Amino acid sequence: MSDWLVLVLAMLGACAVVVVITLVRHKRAPEDEDPSETPDVIEYMTMWIGVVYAIVLGLAIAGVWEARSAAQDHVQAEAQALHEIYERVRIYPPDVRDRIRDDVNAYVGHVVTTEWKEMADHGQITPRGTELLTQVRHDVTDYQPKNDFEAQAYQPVLDQMATADEARNARADSTGATMPPVVWWGLLAGAVITIGMVFALQIRRTRRELVLAGLFSATIAFMLFLIWDFDAPFSRGIAASAEPFLSLFPHTGG
């Protein structure tokens, strides 16, 4: 099922629940009930509950968006470091240069074709990817420079290798969910309480109030959907992409 279809169904469901409960409550309400006589303390509590929950939602969205952006930065750093290795070894002897470049291409091809799907489906990197990057490391570190010119390029290549390895480890740490389960329980409970306060205000069955109550509930459903969608940086709809690898290594066929 498409993520956007999930969003539409969630928003429509939230609106339907509010409208149905309102209609049922209005039908069963006593004849002498006056909705205009809602106590001021309830209105005050409803206002503050809404404000507090809005702040919590904003902080949650900011947190998952920051995690998603950080995951994309890790991908960019890894791809750029591998690209630097690929280019800097051009001064090495042809056999050494070609071996390093072939191993870099093999690693990048595995990441964009196999490992990326594994991250999206199961939230983890592959052992094969680790083996391929280790092979690149061995290629780089085992070579002994033959002259001063090669020696000057050797250390920067090692630095880029360390950067790529660090970025891969950071990418592995970013594959899981960002929000702890207890936070999700708090967000869902807050949504129920916030929407429930709408009924505490004794809304009537007028078209205007029903529309506003439905839109209010749909907005909360939309915000929760955004948090859920951003919560997995490498899967779902708005996810980090492998574009940095594909743009720097277009010949990998990813």
XYZ file of N, CA and C in Angstrom:
762
model
N 0.845 -1.195 0.000
C 0.000 0.000 0.000
C 0.882 1.248 0.000
N 0.552 2.203 -0.865
C 1.328 3.430 -0.967
C 1.250 4.244 0.322
N 2.373 4.906 0.644
C 2.387 5.744 1.846
C 1.372 6.874 1.740
N 1.213 7.419 0.536
C 0.267 8.522 0.380
C -1.169 8.027 0.503
N -1.417 6.788 0.094
C -2.753 6.220 0.293
C -3.022 6.029 1.780
N -1.981 5.618 2.521
C -2.118 5.511 3.973
C -2.464 6.862 4.581
N -1.804 7.914 4.096
C -2.087 9.259 4.600
C -3.533 9.656 4.336
N -4.000 9.445 3.117
C -5.376 9.822 2.766
C -6.377 9.052 3.617
N -6.144 7.754 3.776
C -7.059 6.943 4.580
C -7.039 7.369 6.045
N -5.853 7.712 6.559
C -5.766 8.149 7.954
C -6.507 9.466 8.172
N -6.362 10.410 7.241
C -7.043 11.698 7.376
C -8.549 11.533 7.247
N -8.978 10.725 6.274
C -10.418 10.495 6.117
C -10.978 9.754 7.324
N -10.213 8.803 7.847
C -10.663 8.078 9.029
C -10.811 8.980 10.236
N -9.843 9.894 10.423
C -9.927 10.825 11.551
C -11.151 11.722 11.425
N -11.392 12.220 10.219
C -12.583 13.062 10.011
C -13.860 12.268 10.263
N -13.906 11.030 9.764
C -15.115 10.225 9.915
C -15.402 9.919 11.380
N -14.359 9.601 12.144
C -14.557 9.295 13.563
C -15.135 10.491 14.300
N -14.560 11.676 14.030
C -15.042 12.882 14.714
C -16.492 13.166 14.352
N -16.822 13.080 13.066
C -18.185 13.385 12.626
C -19.180 12.375 13.205
N -18.834 11.096 13.167
C -19.744 10.064 13.669
C -19.977 10.231 15.165
N -18.899 10.428 15.915
C -19.052 10.587 17.363
C -19.875 11.830 17.688
N -19.644 12.888 16.933
C -20.405 14.119 17.167
C -21.894 13.902 16.906
N -22.204 13.234 15.802
C -23.604 13.002 15.471
C -24.276 12.085 16.506
N -23.569 11.018 16.904
C -24.135 10.109 17.899
C -24.335 10.818 19.226
N -23.353 11.609 19.626
C -23.462 12.329 20.897
C -24.606 13.347 20.860
N -24.732 14.018 19.717
C -25.811 15.003 19.590
C -27.179 14.319 19.647
N -27.267 13.143 19.061
C -28.538 12.426 19.047
C -28.921 11.956 20.443
N -27.947 11.579 21.244
C -28.220 11.048 22.573
C -28.178 12.117 23.664
N -27.865 13.338 23.302
C -27.762 14.394 24.305
C -29.148 14.732 24.862
N -29.224 15.124 26.124
C -30.506 15.535 26.714
C -31.081 16.735 25.974
N -32.419 16.825 25.973
C -33.059 17.912 25.238
C -32.753 19.276 25.836
N -32.490 19.321 27.138
C -32.244 20.604 27.784
C -30.757 20.979 27.808
N -29.924 20.237 27.116
C -28.491 20.544 27.111
C -28.235 21.800 26.295
N -27.428 22.688 26.842
C -27.089 23.939 26.165
C -25.583 23.962 25.890
N -25.159 23.762 24.630
C -23.731 23.729 24.318
C -23.016 25.045 24.594
N -23.770 26.131 24.659
C -23.131 27.431 24.892
C -22.717 27.624 26.342
N -23.116 26.709 27.225
C -22.798 26.854 28.631
C -21.600 26.008 29.061
N -20.644 25.835 28.155
C -19.417 25.108 28.493
C -18.643 25.894 29.537
N -18.235 25.285 30.630
C -17.484 26.009 31.662
C -16.200 26.613 31.106
N -15.836 27.786 31.631
C -14.634 28.460 31.159
C -13.382 27.638 31.412
N -13.380 26.870 32.496
C -12.188 26.088 32.815
C -11.926 25.019 31.756
N -13.000 24.464 31.160
C -12.818 23.470 30.102
C -12.230 24.115 28.857
N -12.715 25.291 28.509
C -12.166 26.007 27.368
C -10.687 26.348 27.598
N -10.369 26.749 28.821
C -8.989 27.078 29.155
C -8.096 25.837 29.045
N -8.564 24.710 29.593
C -7.786 23.472 29.534
C -7.619 23.002 28.088
N -8.668 23.117 27.299
C -8.587 22.708 25.903
C -7.555 23.527 25.149
N -7.528 24.816 25.398
C -6.560 25.688 24.727
C -5.133 25.270 25.066
N -4.855 25.043 26.339
C -3.497 24.710 26.750
C -3.099 23.307 26.320
N -4.023 22.382 26.333
C -3.723 21.035 25.828
C -3.347 21.100 24.352
N -4.100 21.886 23.590
C -3.783 22.045 22.173
C -2.429 22.683 21.949
N -2.095 23.694 22.740
C -0.806 24.374 22.599
C 0.346 23.432 22.937
N 0.214 22.734 24.061
C 1.275 21.807 24.473
C 1.459 20.701 23.445
N 0.362 20.153 22.957
C 0.480 19.071 21.979
C 1.072 19.567 20.665
N 0.737 20.782 20.276
C 1.322 21.354 19.063
C 2.840 21.502 19.208
N 3.295 21.912 20.389
C 4.731 22.027 20.626
C 5.400 20.666 20.547
N 4.765 19.661 21.155
C 5.326 18.302 21.119
C 5.398 17.785 19.683
N 4.355 18.010 18.914
C 4.373 17.583 17.515
C 5.482 18.287 16.745
N 5.640 19.584 16.983
C 6.695 20.328 16.290
C 8.082 19.805 16.627
N 8.315 19.510 17.902
C 9.613 18.978 18.308
C 9.851 17.598 17.705
N 8.804 16.777 17.655
C 8.953 15.439 17.083
C 9.280 15.513 15.592
N 8.586 16.383 14.871
C 8.856 16.528 13.434
C 10.266 17.052 13.206
N 10.685 18.022 14.012
C 12.047 18.561 13.875
C 13.084 17.474 14.138
N 12.824 16.612 15.135
C 13.774 15.553 15.469
C 13.926 14.534 14.356
N 12.809 14.047 13.805
C 12.905 13.031 12.759
C 13.428 13.627 11.461
N 13.116 14.900 11.194
C 13.654 15.539 9.981
C 15.161 15.726 10.105
N 15.632 16.091 11.283
C 17.074 16.227 11.489
C 17.775 14.883 11.312
N 17.174 13.818 11.817
C 17.753 12.484 11.660
C 17.783 12.076 10.190
N 16.733 12.412 9.457
C 16.695 12.090 8.032
C 17.768 12.877 7.283
N 17.930 14.152 7.604
C 18.962 14.971 6.952
C 20.361 14.469 7.287
N 20.558 14.049 8.537
C 21.863 13.514 8.932
C 22.169 12.229 8.164
N 21.157 11.383 7.961
C 21.362 10.154 7.199
C 21.777 10.465 5.765
N 21.136 11.471 5.166
C 21.518 11.861 3.810
C 22.931 12.430 3.777
N 23.326 13.153 4.811
C 24.694 13.691 4.891
C 25.720 12.561 4.977
N 25.394 11.493 5.703
C 26.307 10.346 5.792
C 26.500 9.712 4.418
N 25.412 9.602 3.656
C 25.505 9.038 2.314
C 26.376 9.918 1.426
N 26.177 11.229 1.516
C 26.965 12.161 0.715
C 28.444 12.084 1.074
N 28.747 12.018 2.377
C 30.141 11.958 2.819
C 30.805 10.664 2.348
N 30.093 9.557 2.426
C 30.659 8.280 2.003
C 30.932 8.269 0.505
N 29.948 8.722 -0.271
C 30.123 8.741 -1.719
C 31.256 9.671 -2.131
N 31.342 10.849 -1.500
C 32.387 11.800 -1.854
C 33.774 11.265 -1.496
N 33.904 10.595 -0.343
C 35.196 10.037 0.060
C 35.649 8.950 -0.916
N 34.725 8.091 -1.328
C 35.076 7.048 -2.294
C 35.444 7.646 -3.647
N 34.769 8.695 -4.017
C 35.096 9.372 -5.271
C 36.503 9.979 -5.211
N 36.857 10.549 -4.061
C 38.204 11.103 -3.909
C 39.262 10.005 -4.016
N 38.988 8.857 -3.420
C 39.920 7.735 -3.539
C 40.069 7.322 -4.999
N 38.938 7.238 -5.678
C 38.920 6.833 -7.082
C 39.775 7.768 -7.935
N 39.698 9.059 -7.661
C 40.425 10.036 -8.465
C 41.888 10.180 -8.034
N 42.162 10.109 -6.752
C 43.519 10.357 -6.265
C 44.495 9.234 -6.604
N 43.998 8.032 -6.824
C 44.911 6.926 -7.125
C 45.348 6.927 -8.593
N 44.989 7.946 -9.330
C 45.381 7.983 -10.747
C 46.890 8.058 -10.933
N 47.630 8.525 -9.901
C 49.090 8.623 -10.020
C 49.778 7.311 -9.658
N 49.018 6.321 -9.202
C 49.595 5.025 -8.858
C 49.889 4.244 -10.142
N 50.698 3.213 -10.039
C 50.934 2.350 -11.213
C 49.611 1.810 -11.755
N 49.516 1.595 -13.065
C 48.238 1.192 -13.675
C 47.592 -0.025 -13.030
N 48.381 -1.041 -12.683
C 47.780 -2.241 -12.112
C 47.179 -1.969 -10.732
N 47.881 -1.173 -9.911
C 47.376 -0.824 -8.581
C 46.160 0.087 -8.704
N 46.271 1.078 -9.580
C 45.156 2.021 -9.777
C 43.907 1.307 -10.235
N 44.028 0.430 -11.217
C 42.868 -0.267 -11.754
C 42.262 -1.211 -10.717
N 43.091 -1.857 -9.897
C 42.562 -2.758 -8.880
C 41.751 -1.997 -7.836
N 42.288 -0.863 -7.401
C 41.564 -0.054 -6.414
C 40.255 0.463 -7.001
N 40.311 0.953 -8.229
C 39.105 1.502 -8.845
C 38.064 0.415 -9.083
N 38.501 -0.757 -9.480
C 37.544 -1.856 -9.683
C 36.872 -2.239 -8.370
N 37.641 -2.271 -7.293
C 37.059 -2.632 -5.994
C 36.124 -1.541 -5.476
N 36.459 -0.281 -5.743
C 35.557 0.818 -5.370
C 34.252 0.699 -6.149
N 34.350 0.435 -7.453
C 33.146 0.283 -8.267
C 32.304 -0.904 -7.799
N 32.968 -1.996 -7.419
C 32.230 -3.160 -6.938
C 31.479 -2.839 -5.652
N 32.127 -2.088 -4.774
C 31.465 -1.717 -3.515
C 30.280 -0.793 -3.773
N 30.485 0.231 -4.582
C 29.405 1.180 -4.861
C 28.244 0.476 -5.562
N 28.549 -0.391 -6.520
C 27.498 -1.124 -7.204
C 26.691 -1.985 -6.246
N 27.372 -2.603 -5.283
C 26.648 -3.421 -4.287
C 25.764 -2.544 -3.409
N 26.257 -1.376 -3.025
C 25.485 -0.493 -2.146
C 24.192 -0.051 -2.821
N 24.289 0.409 -4.067
C 23.115 1.009 -4.714
C 22.136 -0.041 -5.234
N 22.593 -1.274 -5.462
C 21.696 -2.287 -6.022
C 21.180 -3.277 -4.985
N 22.009 -3.611 -4.005
C 21.633 -4.654 -3.038
C 21.475 -4.110 -1.622
N 22.497 -3.396 -1.157
C 22.471 -2.965 0.238
C 21.381 -1.932 0.503
N 21.114 -1.095 -0.462
C 20.080 -0.074 -0.259
C 18.714 -0.721 -0.048
N 18.423 -1.757 -0.806
C 17.151 -2.471 -0.635
C 17.104 -3.167 0.729
N 18.251 -3.691 1.169
C 18.303 -4.340 2.473
C 18.038 -3.332 3.593
N 18.578 -2.124 3.453
C 18.328 -1.092 4.461
C 16.859 -0.700 4.487
N 16.256 -0.583 3.308
C 14.856 -0.172 3.239
C 13.923 -1.247 3.778
N 14.241 -2.520 3.495
C 13.349 -3.610 3.877
C 13.571 -4.107 5.298
N 14.842 -4.143 5.724
C 15.158 -4.773 7.010
C 15.923 -3.857 7.962
N 16.255 -2.642 7.542
C 16.911 -1.694 8.440
C 18.309 -2.080 8.841
N 19.078 -2.679 7.932
C 20.443 -3.057 8.259
C 21.294 -3.101 6.992
N 22.616 -2.971 7.180
C 23.533 -3.096 6.060
C 23.907 -4.560 5.877
N 24.591 -4.864 4.775
C 24.895 -6.255 4.450
C 26.341 -6.606 4.800
N 26.604 -7.838 5.218
C 27.983 -8.278 5.449
C 28.833 -8.200 4.185
N 28.219 -8.444 3.030
C 28.958 -8.376 1.770
C 29.476 -6.961 1.519
N 28.695 -5.969 1.841
C 29.155 -4.601 1.687
C 30.360 -4.309 2.576
N 30.335 -4.824 3.780
C 31.468 -4.657 4.688
C 32.711 -5.331 4.130
N 32.547 -6.510 3.556
C 33.687 -7.220 2.958
C 34.272 -6.439 1.787
N 33.401 -5.876 0.956
C 33.887 -5.143 -0.210
C 34.635 -3.874 0.198
N 34.126 -3.175 1.223
C 34.830 -1.979 1.678
C 36.151 -2.354 2.350
N 36.171 -3.476 3.048
C 37.429 -3.947 3.649
C 38.459 -4.251 2.571
N 38.011 -4.779 1.453
C 38.930 -5.041 0.350
C 39.511 -3.750 -0.208
N 38.686 -2.719 -0.311
C 39.196 -1.416 -0.750
C 40.231 -0.893 0.246
N 39.960 -1.037 1.518
C 40.908 -0.608 2.545
C 42.243 -1.352 2.405
N 42.179 -2.667 2.180
C 43.408 -3.434 2.016
C 44.185 -2.979 0.778
N 43.460 -2.702 -0.292
C 44.128 -2.215 -1.501
C 44.883 -0.912 -1.227
N 44.246 -0.039 -0.466
C 44.822 1.282 -0.217
C 45.980 1.209 0.767
N 45.782 0.486 1.850
C 46.796 0.479 2.912
C 47.993 -0.417 2.586
N 47.801 -1.455 1.781
C 48.896 -2.385 1.502
C 49.879 -1.863 0.464
N 49.491 -0.845 -0.264
C 50.397 -0.330 -1.294
C 51.495 0.515 -0.667
N 52.727 0.303 -1.110
C 53.880 1.070 -0.644
C 54.296 2.047 -1.728
N 54.220 3.352 -1.450
C 54.602 4.348 -2.461
C 56.029 4.137 -2.954
N 56.221 4.333 -4.256
C 57.528 4.108 -4.858
C 58.358 5.378 -4.984
N 57.755 6.538 -4.845
C 58.493 7.791 -4.956
C 57.823 8.853 -4.095
N 58.420 10.026 -4.039
C 57.889 11.101 -3.193
C 56.516 11.572 -3.668
N 56.312 11.590 -4.988
C 55.023 12.041 -5.510
C 53.898 11.117 -5.043
N 54.111 9.820 -5.111
C 53.111 8.870 -4.631
C 52.955 8.950 -3.119
N 54.062 9.203 -2.431
C 54.004 9.299 -0.968
C 53.164 10.487 -0.527
N 53.217 11.579 -1.279
C 52.424 12.758 -0.931
C 50.926 12.490 -1.093
N 50.554 11.620 -2.013
C 49.141 11.306 -2.233
C 48.665 10.172 -1.338
N 49.591 9.430 -0.756
C 49.234 8.237 0.008
C 48.419 8.585 1.256
N 48.892 9.556 2.046
C 48.185 9.899 3.280
C 46.784 10.471 3.025
N 46.615 11.384 2.058
C 45.245 11.847 1.768
C 44.299 10.720 1.354
N 44.827 9.718 0.635
C 43.985 8.581 0.265
C 43.578 7.803 1.503
N 44.524 7.611 2.437
C 44.191 6.936 3.690
C 43.142 7.717 4.471
N 43.267 9.044 4.479
C 42.286 9.879 5.188
C 40.896 9.718 4.577
N 40.823 9.687 3.261
C 39.528 9.508 2.607
C 38.970 8.119 2.873
N 39.853 7.132 2.985
C 39.397 5.779 3.316
C 38.778 5.745 4.708
N 39.423 6.431 5.645
C 38.887 6.497 7.009
C 37.541 7.226 7.020
N 37.427 8.282 6.216
C 36.170 9.026 6.136
C 35.045 8.156 5.581
N 35.359 7.379 4.544
C 34.344 6.495 3.959
C 33.895 5.435 4.955
N 34.843 4.873 5.701
C 34.497 3.854 6.683
C 33.650 4.440 7.811
N 34.016 5.633 8.250
C 33.244 6.292 9.302
C 31.832 6.630 8.818
N 31.713 7.105 7.584
C 30.395 7.444 7.039
C 29.537 6.201 6.879
N 30.155 5.072 6.506
C 29.389 3.824 6.375
C 28.855 3.384 7.740
N 29.690 3.478 8.769
C 29.242 3.108 10.109
C 28.104 4.017 10.575
N 28.211 5.319 10.259
C 27.143 6.247 10.631
C 25.868 5.936 9.862
N 26.021 5.552 8.592
C 24.842 5.165 7.801
C 24.185 3.926 8.390
N 24.995 2.979 8.848
C 24.443 1.776 9.466
C 23.663 2.109 10.734
N 24.173 3.072 11.508
C 23.481 3.467 12.740
C 22.200 4.240 12.466
N 22.036 4.751 11.242
C 20.865 5.570 10.909
C 19.751 4.791 10.247
N 19.952 3.491 10.065
C 18.946 2.728 9.323
C 17.695 2.433 10.141
N 17.821 2.417 11.456
C 16.676 2.084 12.296
C 15.749 3.258 12.529
N 14.688 2.997 13.267
C 13.721 4.045 13.608
C 14.347 5.052 14.569
N 13.929 6.293 14.438
C 14.468 7.367 15.263
C 13.685 7.534 16.561
N 12.374 7.411 16.488
C 11.519 7.671 17.640
C 11.367 6.415 18.496
N 11.631 6.501 19.799
C 11.401 5.350 20.688
C 9.906 5.040 20.783
N 9.547 3.778 21.068
C 8.126 3.405 21.174
C 7.371 4.230 22.213
N 8.034 4.575 23.319
C 7.334 5.332 24.360
C 6.919 6.711 23.852
N 7.710 7.288 22.959
C 7.346 8.586 22.380
C 6.121 8.439 21.488
N 6.087 7.344 20.730
C 4.921 7.109 19.878
C 3.649 6.939 20.704
N 3.761 6.219 21.819
C 2.590 6.085 22.684
C 2.144 7.447 23.198
N 3.113 8.293 23.529
C 2.771 9.634 23.991
C 2.107 10.467 22.914
N 2.615 10.377 21.678
C 2.023 11.137 20.571
C 0.594 10.666 20.274
N 0.383 9.365 20.270
C -0.962 8.840 19.984
C -1.936 9.162 21.116
N -1.463 9.025 22.364
C -2.331 9.369 23.496
C -2.650 10.864 23.482
N -1.667 11.675 23.149
C -1.911 13.114 23.065
C -2.914 13.459 21.988
N -2.868 12.741 20.867
C -3.836 12.990 19.793
C -5.248 12.656 20.252
N -5.388 11.527 20.949
C -6.714 11.142 21.441
C -7.240 12.167 22.440
N -6.378 12.604 23.358
C -6.806 13.584 24.369
C -7.167 14.912 23.715
N -6.325 15.355 22.782
C -6.563 16.651 22.132
C -7.862 16.648 21.346
N -8.084 15.586 20.569
C -9.336 15.501 19.809
C -10.521 15.296 20.748
N -10.296 14.539 21.837
C -11.372 14.318 22.796
C -11.846 15.594 23.444
N -10.943 16.566 23.597
C -11.343 17.841 24.191
C -12.301 18.618 23.296
N -12.299 18.270 22.003
C -13.269 18.903 21.104
C -14.687 18.550 21.545
N -14.880 17.314 21.958
C -16.202 16.893 22.404
C -16.524 17.449 23.790
N -15.471 17.709 24.582
C -15.703 18.316 25.886
C -16.290 19.711 25.745
N -16.009 20.342 24.609
C -16.578 21.672 24.360
C -18.024 21.606 23.882
N -18.541 20.383 23.748
C -19.943 20.199 23.361
C -20.257 20.860 22.018
N -19.484 20.492 20.988
C -19.740 21.077 19.676
C -21.104 20.619 19.180
N -21.722 21.479 18.420
C -23.050 21.177 17.901
C -22.940 20.565 16.507
N -24.110 20.221 15.944
C -24.123 19.518 14.668
C -24.244 20.485 13.504
N -23.761 21.678 13.633
C -23.788 22.616 12.521
C -22.699 22.247 11.521
N -22.922 22.602 10.264
C -21.956 22.254 9.228
C -20.597 22.882 9.510
N -20.569 24.110 9.963
C -19.307 24.793 10.217
C -18.492 24.090 11.300
N -19.154 23.722 12.380
C -18.423 23.075 13.475
C -17.960 21.676 13.099
N -18.767 20.950 12.345
C -18.350 19.631 11.901
C -17.156 19.716 10.959
N -17.167 20.672 10.055
C -16.043 20.842 9.124
C -14.771 21.209 9.879
N -14.872 22.137 10.814
C -13.695 22.552 11.580
C -13.153 21.400 12.428
N -14.043 20.653 13.051
C -13.599 19.518 13.858
C -12.939 18.452 12.986
N -13.499 18.213 11.803
C -12.895 17.237 10.890
C -11.534 17.682 10.392
N -11.417 18.960 10.026
C -10.133 19.486 9.563
C -9.089 19.450 10.675
N -9.501 19.753 11.882
C -8.589 19.709 13.028
C -8.041 18.295 13.223
N -8.926 17.310 13.165
C -8.507 15.919 13.328
C -7.636 15.468 12.160
N -7.983 15.883 10.941
C -7.191 15.503 9.774
C -5.787 16.113 9.841
N -5.690 17.322 10.371
C -4.375 17.958 10.514
C -3.484 17.180 11.473
N -4.041 16.739 12.577
C -3.266 15.927 13.524
C -2.846 14.618 12.879
N -3.745 13.997 12.124
C -3.401 12.749 11.433
C -2.277 12.984 10.431
N -2.312 14.126 9.744
C -1.262 14.449 8.771
C 0.079 14.641 9.459
N 0.101 15.328 10.586
C 1.349 15.544 11.319
C 1.922 14.220 11.824
N 1.076 13.352 12.327
C 1.548 12.044 12.790
C 2.084 11.216 11.632
N 1.437 11.350 10.466
C 1.938 10.644 9.288
C 3.329 11.136 8.907
N 3.554 12.446 8.946
C 4.875 12.982 8.615
C 5.938 12.438 9.559
N 5.619 12.407 10.846
C 6.580 11.876 11.816
C 6.870 10.412 11.514
N 5.819 9.640 11.245
C 6.010 8.225 10.917
C 6.832 8.048 9.644
N 6.600 8.887 8.646
C 7.288 8.763 7.368
C 8.768 9.123 7.499
N 9.080 10.179 8.255
C 10.473 10.589 8.440
C 11.211 9.677 9.413
N 10.468 8.887 10.191
C 11.079 8.112 11.268
C 12.015 7.024 10.748
N 11.868 6.596 9.508
C 12.747 5.608 8.889
C 13.499 6.300 7.756
N 14.740 6.761 7.997
C 15.435 7.595 7.014
C 15.680 6.937 5.667
N 15.744 5.593 5.600
C 16.083 4.936 4.341
C 14.929 4.137 3.745
N 13.734 4.344 4.221
C 12.578 3.658 3.647
C 11.381 4.589 3.690
N 10.235 4.081 3.264
C 8.988 4.843 3.192
C 9.088 5.946 2.152
N 8.182 6.905 2.197
C 8.035 7.846 1.093
C 9.152 8.858 0.957
N 9.357 9.672 1.988
C 10.346 10.750 1.918
C 11.616 10.261 2.601
N 12.446 9.534 1.862
C 13.610 8.876 2.455
C 14.896 9.412 1.848
N 15.995 9.168 2.568
C 17.307 9.487 2.019
C 17.532 8.636 0.772
N 18.222 9.201 -0.214
C 18.390 8.506 -1.488
C 19.856 8.182 -1.740
N 20.069 7.293 -2.711
C 21.416 6.903 -3.113
C 21.941 7.780 -4.236
N 21.318 8.927 -4.458
C 21.700 9.809 -5.553
C 23.173 10.221 -5.510
N 23.773 10.512 -4.328
C 25.209 10.857 -4.335
C 26.083 9.777 -4.946
N 25.788 8.504 -4.684
C 26.550 7.417 -5.303
C 26.320 7.380 -6.807
N 25.067 7.534 -7.208
C 24.729 7.428 -8.612
C 25.301 8.583 -9.426
N 25.362 9.771 -8.822
C 25.889 10.925 -9.545
C 27.414 10.893 -9.657
N 28.086 10.379 -8.631
C 29.552 10.334 -8.648
C 30.084 9.069 -9.320
N 29.264 8.028 -9.362
C 29.673 6.770 -10.005
C 28.579 6.313 -10.963
N 28.313 7.070 -12.025
C 27.213 6.697 -12.932
C 27.475 5.395 -13.683
N 28.742 4.997 -13.773
C 29.092 3.780 -14.520
C 28.824 2.503 -13.736
N 28.369 2.630 -12.475
C 28.116 1.420 -11.685
C 26.839 0.720 -12.132
N 25.961 1.429 -12.853
C 24.731 0.812 -13.330
C 23.661 0.705 -12.288
N 23.744 1.524 -11.155
C 22.728 1.449 -10.115
C 21.446 2.077 -10.536
